PDB file of C-alpha atoms in Angstrom:
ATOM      1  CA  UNK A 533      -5.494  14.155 -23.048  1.00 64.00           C
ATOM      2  CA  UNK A 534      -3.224  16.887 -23.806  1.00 85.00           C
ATOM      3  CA  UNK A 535      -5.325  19.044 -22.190  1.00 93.00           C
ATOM      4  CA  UNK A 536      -6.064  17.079 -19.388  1.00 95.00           C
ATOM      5  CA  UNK A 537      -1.887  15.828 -19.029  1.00 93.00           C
ATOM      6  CA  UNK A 538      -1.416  19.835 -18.092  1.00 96.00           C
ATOM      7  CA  UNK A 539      -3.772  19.948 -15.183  1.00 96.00           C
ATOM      8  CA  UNK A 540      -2.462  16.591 -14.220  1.00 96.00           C
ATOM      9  CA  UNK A 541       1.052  18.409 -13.989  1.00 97.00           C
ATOM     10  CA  UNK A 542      -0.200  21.143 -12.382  1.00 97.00           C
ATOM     11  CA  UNK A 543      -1.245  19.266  -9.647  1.00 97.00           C
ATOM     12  CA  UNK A 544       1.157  16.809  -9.115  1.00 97.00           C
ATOM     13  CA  UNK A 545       4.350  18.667 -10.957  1.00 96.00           C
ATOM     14  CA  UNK A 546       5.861  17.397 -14.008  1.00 96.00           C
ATOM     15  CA  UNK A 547       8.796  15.048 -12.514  1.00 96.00           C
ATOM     16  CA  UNK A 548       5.747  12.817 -10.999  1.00 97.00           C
ATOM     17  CA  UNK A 549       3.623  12.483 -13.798  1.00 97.00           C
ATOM     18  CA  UNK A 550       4.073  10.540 -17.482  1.00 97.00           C
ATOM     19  CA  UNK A 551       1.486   9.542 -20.093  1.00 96.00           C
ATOM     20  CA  UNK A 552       1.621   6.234 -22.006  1.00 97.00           C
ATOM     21  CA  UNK A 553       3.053   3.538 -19.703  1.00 98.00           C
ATOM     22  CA  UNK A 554       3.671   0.517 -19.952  1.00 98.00           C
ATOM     23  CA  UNK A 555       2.198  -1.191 -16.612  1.00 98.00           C
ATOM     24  CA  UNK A 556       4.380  -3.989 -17.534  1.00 97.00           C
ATOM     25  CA  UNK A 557       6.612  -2.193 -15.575  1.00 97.00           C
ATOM     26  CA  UNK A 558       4.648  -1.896 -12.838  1.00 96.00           C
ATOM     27  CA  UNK A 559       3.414  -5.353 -12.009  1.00 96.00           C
ATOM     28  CA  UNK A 560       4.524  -8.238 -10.732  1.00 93.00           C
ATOM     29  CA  UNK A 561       3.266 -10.691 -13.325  1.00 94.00           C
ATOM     30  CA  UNK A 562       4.836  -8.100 -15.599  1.00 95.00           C
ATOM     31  CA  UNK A 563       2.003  -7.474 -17.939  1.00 95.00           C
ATOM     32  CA  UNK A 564       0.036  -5.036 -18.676  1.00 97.00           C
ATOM     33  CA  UNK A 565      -0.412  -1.847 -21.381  1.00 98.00           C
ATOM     34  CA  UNK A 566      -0.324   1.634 -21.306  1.00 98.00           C
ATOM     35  CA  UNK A 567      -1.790   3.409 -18.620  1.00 98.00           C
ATOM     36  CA  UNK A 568      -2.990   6.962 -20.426  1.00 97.00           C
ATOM     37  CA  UNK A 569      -1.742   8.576 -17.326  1.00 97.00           C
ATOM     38  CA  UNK A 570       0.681   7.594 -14.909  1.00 98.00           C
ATOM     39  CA  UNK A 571       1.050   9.542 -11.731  1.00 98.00           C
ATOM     40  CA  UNK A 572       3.738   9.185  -8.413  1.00 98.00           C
ATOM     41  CA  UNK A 573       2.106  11.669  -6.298  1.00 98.00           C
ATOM     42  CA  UNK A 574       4.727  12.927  -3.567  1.00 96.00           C
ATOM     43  CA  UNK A 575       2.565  14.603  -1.131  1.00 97.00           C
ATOM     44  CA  UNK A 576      -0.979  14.649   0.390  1.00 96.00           C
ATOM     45  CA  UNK A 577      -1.464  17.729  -1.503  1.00 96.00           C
ATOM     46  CA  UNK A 578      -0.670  16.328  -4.664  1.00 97.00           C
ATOM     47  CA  UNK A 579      -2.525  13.402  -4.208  1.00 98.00           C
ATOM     48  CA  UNK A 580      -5.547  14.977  -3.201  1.00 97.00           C
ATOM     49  CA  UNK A 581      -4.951  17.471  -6.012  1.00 97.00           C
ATOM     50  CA  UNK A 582      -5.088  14.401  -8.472  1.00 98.00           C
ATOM     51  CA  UNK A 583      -7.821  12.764  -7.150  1.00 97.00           C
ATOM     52  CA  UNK A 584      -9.914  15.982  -7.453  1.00 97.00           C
ATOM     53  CA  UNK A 585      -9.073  16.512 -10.790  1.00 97.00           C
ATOM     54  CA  UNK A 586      -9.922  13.189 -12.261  1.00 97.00           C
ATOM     55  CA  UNK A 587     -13.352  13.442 -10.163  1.00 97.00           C
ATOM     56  CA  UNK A 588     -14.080  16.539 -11.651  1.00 96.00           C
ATOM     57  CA  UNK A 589     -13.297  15.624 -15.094  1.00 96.00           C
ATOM     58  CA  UNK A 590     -14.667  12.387 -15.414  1.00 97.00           C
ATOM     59  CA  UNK A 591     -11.389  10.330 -15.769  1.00 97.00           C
ATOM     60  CA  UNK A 592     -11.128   7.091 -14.070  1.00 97.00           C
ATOM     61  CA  UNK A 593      -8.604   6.602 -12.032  1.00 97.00           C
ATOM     62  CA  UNK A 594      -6.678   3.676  -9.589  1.00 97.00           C
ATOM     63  CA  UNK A 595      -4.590   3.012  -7.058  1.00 97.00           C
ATOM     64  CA  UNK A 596      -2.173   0.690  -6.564  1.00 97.00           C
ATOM     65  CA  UNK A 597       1.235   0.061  -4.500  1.00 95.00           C
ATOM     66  CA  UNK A 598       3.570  -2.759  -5.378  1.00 93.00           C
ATOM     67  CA  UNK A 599       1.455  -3.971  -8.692  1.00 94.00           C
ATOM     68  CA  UNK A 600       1.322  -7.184  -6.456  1.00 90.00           C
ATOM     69  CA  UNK A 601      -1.069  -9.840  -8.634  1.00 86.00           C
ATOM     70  CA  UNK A 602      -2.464  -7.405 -10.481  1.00 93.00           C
ATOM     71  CA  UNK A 603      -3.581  -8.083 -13.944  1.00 95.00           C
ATOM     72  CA  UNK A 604      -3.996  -5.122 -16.521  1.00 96.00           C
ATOM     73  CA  UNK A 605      -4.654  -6.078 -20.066  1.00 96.00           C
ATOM     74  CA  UNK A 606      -2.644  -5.624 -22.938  1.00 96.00           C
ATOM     75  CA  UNK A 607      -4.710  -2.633 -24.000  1.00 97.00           C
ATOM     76  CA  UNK A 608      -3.763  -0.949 -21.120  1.00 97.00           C
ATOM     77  CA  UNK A 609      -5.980   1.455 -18.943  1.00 97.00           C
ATOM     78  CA  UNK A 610      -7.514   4.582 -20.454  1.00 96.00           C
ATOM     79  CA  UNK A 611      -7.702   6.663 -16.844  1.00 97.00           C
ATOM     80  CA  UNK A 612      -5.148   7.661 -14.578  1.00 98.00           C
ATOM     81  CA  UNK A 613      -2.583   4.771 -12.388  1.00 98.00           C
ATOM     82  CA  UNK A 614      -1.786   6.512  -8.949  1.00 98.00           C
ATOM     83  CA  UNK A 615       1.246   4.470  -7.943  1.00 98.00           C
ATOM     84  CA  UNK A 616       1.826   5.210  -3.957  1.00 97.00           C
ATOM     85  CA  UNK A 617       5.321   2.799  -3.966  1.00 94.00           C
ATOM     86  CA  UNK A 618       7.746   5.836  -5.018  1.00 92.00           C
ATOM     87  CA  UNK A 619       7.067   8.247  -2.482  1.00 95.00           C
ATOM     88  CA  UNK A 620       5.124   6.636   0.273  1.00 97.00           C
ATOM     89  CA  UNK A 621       7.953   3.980   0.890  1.00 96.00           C
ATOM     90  CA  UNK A 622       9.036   4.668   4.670  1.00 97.00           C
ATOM     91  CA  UNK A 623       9.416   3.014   7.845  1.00 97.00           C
ATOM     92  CA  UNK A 624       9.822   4.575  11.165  1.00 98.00           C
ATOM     93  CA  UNK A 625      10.363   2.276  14.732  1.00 98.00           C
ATOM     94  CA  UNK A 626       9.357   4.070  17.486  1.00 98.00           C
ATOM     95  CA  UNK A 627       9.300   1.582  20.958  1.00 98.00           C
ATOM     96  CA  UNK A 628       7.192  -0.756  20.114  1.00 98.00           C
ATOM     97  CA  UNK A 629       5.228   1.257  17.130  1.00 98.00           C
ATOM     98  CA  UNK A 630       6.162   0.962  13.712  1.00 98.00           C
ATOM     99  CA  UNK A 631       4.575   4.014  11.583  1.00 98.00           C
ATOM    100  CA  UNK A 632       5.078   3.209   7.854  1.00 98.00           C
ATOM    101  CA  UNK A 633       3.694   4.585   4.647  1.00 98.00           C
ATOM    102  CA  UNK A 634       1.189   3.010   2.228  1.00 98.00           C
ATOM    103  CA  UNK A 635       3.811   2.581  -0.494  1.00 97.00           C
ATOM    104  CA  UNK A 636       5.957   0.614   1.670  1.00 98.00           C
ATOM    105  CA  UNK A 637       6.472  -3.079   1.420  1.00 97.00           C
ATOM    106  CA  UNK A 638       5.312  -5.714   4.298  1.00 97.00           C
ATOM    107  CA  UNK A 639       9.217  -7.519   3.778  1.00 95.00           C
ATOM    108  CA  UNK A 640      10.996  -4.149   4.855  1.00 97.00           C
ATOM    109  CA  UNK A 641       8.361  -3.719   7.954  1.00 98.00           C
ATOM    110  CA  UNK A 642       8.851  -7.224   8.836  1.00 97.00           C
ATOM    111  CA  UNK A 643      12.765  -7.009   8.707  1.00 97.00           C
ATOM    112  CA  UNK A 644      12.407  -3.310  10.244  1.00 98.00           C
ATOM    113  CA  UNK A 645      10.652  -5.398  13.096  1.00 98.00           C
ATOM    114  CA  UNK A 646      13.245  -7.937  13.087  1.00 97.00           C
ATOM    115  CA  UNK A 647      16.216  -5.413  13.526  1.00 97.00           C
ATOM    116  CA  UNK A 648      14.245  -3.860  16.477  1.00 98.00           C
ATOM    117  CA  UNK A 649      13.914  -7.226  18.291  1.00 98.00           C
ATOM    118  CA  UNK A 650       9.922  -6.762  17.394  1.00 98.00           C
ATOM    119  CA  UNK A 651       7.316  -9.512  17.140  1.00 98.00           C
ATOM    120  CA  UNK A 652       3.931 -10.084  15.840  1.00 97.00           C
ATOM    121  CA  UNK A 653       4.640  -9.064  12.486  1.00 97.00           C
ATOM    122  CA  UNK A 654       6.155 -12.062  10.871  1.00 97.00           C
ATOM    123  CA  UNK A 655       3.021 -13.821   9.095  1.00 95.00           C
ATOM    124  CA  UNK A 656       3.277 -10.675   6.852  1.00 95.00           C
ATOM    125  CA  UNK A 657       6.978 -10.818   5.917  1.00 91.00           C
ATOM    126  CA  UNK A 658       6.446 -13.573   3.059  1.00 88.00           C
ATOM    127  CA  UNK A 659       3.050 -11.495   1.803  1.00 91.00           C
ATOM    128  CA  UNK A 660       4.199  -9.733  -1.648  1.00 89.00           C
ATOM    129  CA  UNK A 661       2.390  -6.477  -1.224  1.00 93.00           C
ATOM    130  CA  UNK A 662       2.402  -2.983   0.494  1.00 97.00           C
ATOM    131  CA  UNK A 663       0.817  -1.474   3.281  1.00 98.00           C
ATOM    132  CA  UNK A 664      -1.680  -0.098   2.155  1.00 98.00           C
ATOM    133  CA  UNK A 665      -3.119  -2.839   0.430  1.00 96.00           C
ATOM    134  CA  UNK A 666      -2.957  -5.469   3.291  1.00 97.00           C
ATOM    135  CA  UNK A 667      -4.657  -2.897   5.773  1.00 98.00           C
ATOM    136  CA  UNK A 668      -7.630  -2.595   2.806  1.00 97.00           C
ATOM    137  CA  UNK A 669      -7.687  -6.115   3.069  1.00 96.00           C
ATOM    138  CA  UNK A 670      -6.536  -7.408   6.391  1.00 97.00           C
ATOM    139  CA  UNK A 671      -4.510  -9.199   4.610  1.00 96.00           C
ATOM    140  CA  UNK A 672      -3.345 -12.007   6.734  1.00 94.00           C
ATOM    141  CA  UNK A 673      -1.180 -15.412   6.527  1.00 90.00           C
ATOM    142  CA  UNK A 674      -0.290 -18.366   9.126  1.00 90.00           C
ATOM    143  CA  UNK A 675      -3.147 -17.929  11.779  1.00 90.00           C
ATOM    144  CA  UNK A 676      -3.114 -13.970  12.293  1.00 95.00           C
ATOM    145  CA  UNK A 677      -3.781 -10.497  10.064  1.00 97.00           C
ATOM    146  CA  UNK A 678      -3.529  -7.171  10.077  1.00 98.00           C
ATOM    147  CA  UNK A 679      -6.201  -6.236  12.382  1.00 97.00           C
ATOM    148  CA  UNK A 680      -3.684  -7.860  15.216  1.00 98.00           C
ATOM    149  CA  UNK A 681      -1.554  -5.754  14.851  1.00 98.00           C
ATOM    150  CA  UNK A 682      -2.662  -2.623  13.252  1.00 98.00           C
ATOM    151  CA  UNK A 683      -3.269   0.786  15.693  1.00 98.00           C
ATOM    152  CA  UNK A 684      -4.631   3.025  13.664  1.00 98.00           C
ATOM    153  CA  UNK A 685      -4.421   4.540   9.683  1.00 98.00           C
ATOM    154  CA  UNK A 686      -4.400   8.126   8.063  1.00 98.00           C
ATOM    155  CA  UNK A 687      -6.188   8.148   5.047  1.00 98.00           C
ATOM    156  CA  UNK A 688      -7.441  10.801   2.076  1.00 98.00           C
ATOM    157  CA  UNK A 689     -11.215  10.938   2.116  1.00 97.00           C
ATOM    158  CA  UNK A 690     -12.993  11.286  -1.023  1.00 92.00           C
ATOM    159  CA  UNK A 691     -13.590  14.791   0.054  1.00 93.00           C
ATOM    160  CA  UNK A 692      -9.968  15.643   0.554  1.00 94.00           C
ATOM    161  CA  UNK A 693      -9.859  15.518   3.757  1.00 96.00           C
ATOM    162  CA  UNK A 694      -7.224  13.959   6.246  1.00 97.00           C
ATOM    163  CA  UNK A 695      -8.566  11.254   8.585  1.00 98.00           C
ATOM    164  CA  UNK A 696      -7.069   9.344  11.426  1.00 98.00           C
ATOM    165  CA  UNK A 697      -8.665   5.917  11.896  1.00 98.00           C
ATOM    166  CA  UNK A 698      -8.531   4.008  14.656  1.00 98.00           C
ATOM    167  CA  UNK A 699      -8.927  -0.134  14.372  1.00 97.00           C
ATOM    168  CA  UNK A 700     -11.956   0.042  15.328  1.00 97.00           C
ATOM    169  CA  UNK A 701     -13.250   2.815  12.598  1.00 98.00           C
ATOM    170  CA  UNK A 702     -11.281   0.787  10.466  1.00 98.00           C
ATOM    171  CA  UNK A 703     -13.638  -2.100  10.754  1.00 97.00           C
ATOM    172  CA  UNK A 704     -11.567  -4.941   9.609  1.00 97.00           C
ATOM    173  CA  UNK A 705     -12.802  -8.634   8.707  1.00 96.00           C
ATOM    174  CA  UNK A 706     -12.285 -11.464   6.651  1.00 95.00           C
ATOM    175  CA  UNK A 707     -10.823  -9.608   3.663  1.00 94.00           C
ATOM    176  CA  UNK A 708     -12.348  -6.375   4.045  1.00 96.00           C
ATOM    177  CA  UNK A 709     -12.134  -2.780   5.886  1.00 98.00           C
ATOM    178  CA  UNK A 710     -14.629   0.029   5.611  1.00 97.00           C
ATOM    179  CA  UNK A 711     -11.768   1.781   3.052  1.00 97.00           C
ATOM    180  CA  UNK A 712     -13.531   0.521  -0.312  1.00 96.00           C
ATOM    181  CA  UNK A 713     -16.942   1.538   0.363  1.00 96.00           C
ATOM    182  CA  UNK A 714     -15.927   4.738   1.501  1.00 97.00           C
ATOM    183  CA  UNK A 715     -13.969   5.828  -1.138  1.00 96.00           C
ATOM    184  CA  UNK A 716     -10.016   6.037   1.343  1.00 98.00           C
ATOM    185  CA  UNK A 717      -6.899   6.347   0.042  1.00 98.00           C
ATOM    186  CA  UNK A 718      -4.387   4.376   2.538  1.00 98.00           C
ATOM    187  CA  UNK A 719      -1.240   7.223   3.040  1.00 98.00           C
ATOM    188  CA  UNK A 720       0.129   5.692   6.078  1.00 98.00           C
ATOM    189  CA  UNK A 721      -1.053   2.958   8.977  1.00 98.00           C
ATOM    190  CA  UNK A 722       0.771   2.480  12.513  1.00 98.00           C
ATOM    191  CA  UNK A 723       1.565  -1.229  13.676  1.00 98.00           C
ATOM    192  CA  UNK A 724       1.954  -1.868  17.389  1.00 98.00           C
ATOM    193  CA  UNK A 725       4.488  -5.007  18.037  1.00 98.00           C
ATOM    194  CA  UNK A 726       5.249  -6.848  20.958  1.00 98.00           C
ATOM    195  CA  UNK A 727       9.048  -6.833  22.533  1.00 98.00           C
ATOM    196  CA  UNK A 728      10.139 -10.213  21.797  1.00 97.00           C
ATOM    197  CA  UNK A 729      13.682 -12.354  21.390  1.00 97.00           C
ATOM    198  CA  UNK A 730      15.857 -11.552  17.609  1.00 97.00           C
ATOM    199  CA  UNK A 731      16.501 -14.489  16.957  1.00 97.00           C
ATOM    200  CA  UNK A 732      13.044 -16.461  18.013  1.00 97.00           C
ATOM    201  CA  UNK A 733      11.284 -13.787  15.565  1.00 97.00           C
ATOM    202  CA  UNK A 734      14.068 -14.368  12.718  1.00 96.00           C
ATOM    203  CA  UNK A 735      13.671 -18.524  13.566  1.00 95.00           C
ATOM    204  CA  UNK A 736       9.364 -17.685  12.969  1.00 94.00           C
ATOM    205  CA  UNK A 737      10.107 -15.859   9.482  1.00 93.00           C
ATOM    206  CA  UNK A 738      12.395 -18.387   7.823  1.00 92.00           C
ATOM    207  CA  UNK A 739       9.977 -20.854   9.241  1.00 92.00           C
ATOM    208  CA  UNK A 740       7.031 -19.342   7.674  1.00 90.00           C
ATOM    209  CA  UNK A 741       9.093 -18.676   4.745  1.00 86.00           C
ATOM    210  CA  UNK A 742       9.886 -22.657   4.167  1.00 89.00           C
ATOM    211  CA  UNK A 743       6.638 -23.180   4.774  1.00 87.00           C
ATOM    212  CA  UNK A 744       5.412 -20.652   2.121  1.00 83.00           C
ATOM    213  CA  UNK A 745       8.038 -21.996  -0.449  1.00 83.00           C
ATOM    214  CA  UNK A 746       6.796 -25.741  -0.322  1.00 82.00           C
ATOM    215  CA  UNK A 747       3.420 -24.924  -0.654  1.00 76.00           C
ATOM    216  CA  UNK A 748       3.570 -22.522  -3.473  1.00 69.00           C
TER     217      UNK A 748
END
């Protein structure tokens, strides 16, 4: 690993990388081992860099954002964690577009809606993940999902290349995109909201949110 730790730095600098931790940390059930490698990419570049390198030397490797129901075993994971929630954590309004990163989570789009008088977007605020995540799974809550809302998504290819998806390329259903099976990395994903009244969207998101709270 020692070996293997210095190209990991290399690509991804040594303030983003550490070996040996505890994914505890990093989930919300808080549990989990070790993860040999641990890696906060904060570019493209780095990420693709990463991604090569674990391709080309046989070490397994995973994504993940907010560690939201994930399970890792006390043993811990002998590969590389690429954590996306440090430095892909940001939400831009733009009219009635919100452009937000794959790191960031669906609460601060939702209030980042909220504060812009946006609507559409509240069956996600009460959904405990990131971005990225919920447009690999349309996630969805309350009688809508992502595919509602979502324009389009830039993702890393498993070549290295930058791609710009639209929803359709996207092909989102019950569950599921076209991400998995291709091999994407989520880095960011547009959202297209409707104008709509403050305090009728933040009425909808405490409703859903009592709602969530008595069934769970």
């Amino acid at each position: 690993m020692d070996v293997f730790h210095s190209k990991l730095v290399e690509a991804a600098g040594a303030e983003s990388v550490k070996t040996q931790e505890m994914m505890k940390n990093h989930t919300t059930f808080r549990v989990g081992g070790p993860a040999a490698g641990y890696v906060t990419p904060s570019d493209e570049a780095a990420l693709s860099g990463v991604v090569s390198l674990c391709k080309a030397e046989h070490v397994p490797y995973y994504i993940i954002g907010n560690g939201s129901n994930l399970l890792v075993g006390d043993l811990g994971y002998d590969g590389v964690i690429i954590s996306m929630s440090e430095n892909w954590n940001y939400c831009r309004v733009e009219g009635k577009r919100i452009t937000a990163g794959a790191g960031t989570l669906l609460f601060k789009i939702a209030k980042s809606a909220l504060e812009a008088s946006l609507t559409g977007f509240e069956f996600a605020a009460g959904i405990p993940g990131t971005l990225g995540g919920a447009v690999v799974m349309n996630a969805g809550a309350y009688g809508s999902e992502m595919k509602c809302v979502l324009e389009s998504a830039r993702v890393l290819t498993g070549e290295g290349k930058i791609r710009n998806l639209s929803l359709k390329e996207l092909e989102l259903g019950y569950r599921k995109s076209c991400i998995p099976s291709n091999g994407y990395i989520v880095l960011e994903a547009v959202i297209l909201l409707d104008a709509g009244d403050k305090e009728a969207v933040r009425e909808k998101m405490d409703e859903l949110a009592r709602q969530r709270r008595e069934k769970q």
